[in-house]
Coordinates of C-alpha atoms in Angstrom, one line a residue:
M64 CA 108.7 127.3 80.1
T65 CA 109.2 124.6 82.6
E66 CA 112.1 122.1 82.5
A67 CA 109.7 119.2 81.7
T68 CA 108.1 121.1 78.9
D69 CA 111.5 122.1 77.5
L70 CA 112.7 118.5 77.7
A71 CA 109.5 117.2 76.0
E72 CA 110.0 119.6 73.2
R73 CA 113.6 118.6 72.7
A74 CA 112.7 114.9 72.8
G75 CA 111.0 115.5 69.4
D76 CA 114.0 117.2 67.9
H77 CA 115.1 116.0 64.4
D78 CA 118.7 115.6 65.7
P79 CA 118.8 112.2 67.4
R80 CA 121.6 113.4 69.8
V81 CA 119.4 116.2 71.1
G82 CA 116.3 113.9 71.2
L83 CA 118.0 111.1 73.0
R84 CA 119.6 113.3 75.6
A85 CA 116.2 114.8 76.3
V86 CA 114.6 111.4 76.6
S87 CA 117.2 110.3 79.1
A88 CA 116.7 113.5 81.2
L89 CA 112.9 112.9 81.1
R90 CA 113.4 109.3 82.3
R91 CA 115.4 110.6 85.3
L92 CA 112.8 113.2 86.0
V93 CA 110.0 110.7 85.9
E94 CA 111.9 108.4 88.2
Q95 CA 112.3 111.2 90.7
L96 CA 108.7 112.2 90.5
E97 CA 107.5 108.6 91.0
A98 CA 109.7 108.1 94.0
L99 CA 108.4 111.4 95.5
Q100 CA 104.8 110.3 95.0
V101 CA 105.3 106.8 96.3
R102 CA 106.9 108.3 99.5
S103 CA 103.9 110.6 99.8
A104 CA 101.4 107.8 99.4
R105 CA 103.2 105.7 102.0
R106 CA 103.2 108.6 104.5
Q107 CA 99.5 108.9 103.9
G108 CA 98.9 105.3 104.7
W109 CA 98.5 103.8 101.3
S110 CA 99.2 100.1 100.9
W111 CA 101.7 98.8 98.3
Q112 CA 98.7 97.3 96.4
E113 CA 97.0 100.7 96.1
I114 CA 100.2 102.3 94.9
A115 CA 100.9 99.5 92.4
A116 CA 97.4 99.8 91.0
E117 CA 97.8 103.5 90.3
L118 CA 101.2 102.9 88.7
G119 CA 99.9 99.9 86.6
V120 CA 102.5 97.5 88.1
S121 CA 102.4 94.6 90.5
R122 CA 102.5 95.0 94.3
Q123 CA 105.7 93.0 94.3
A124 CA 107.4 95.3 91.7
V125 CA 106.6 98.5 93.5
H126 CA 107.6 97.0 96.9
K127 CA 110.9 95.7 95.5
K128 CA 111.7 99.1 94.0
Y129 CA 110.7 101.3 97.0
G130 CA 110.2 99.0 100.0
R131 CA 113.6 99.7 101.6
Q132 CA 113.6 103.5 101.1

């Protein structure tokens, strides 16, 4: 079982402590994956607008978050 699958399973736990910890860990994982993909897209020549469209956010939001990395 992968880490993400395990976390997703625990996020549905009946114990709120277990579920909330899993949700927090999933949030960190998603942030890491998003940053990785944004860097990959920029290396491949994607514009901020193209990246924003795929993420469902504004160009300004994605540039503000990742523009200085």
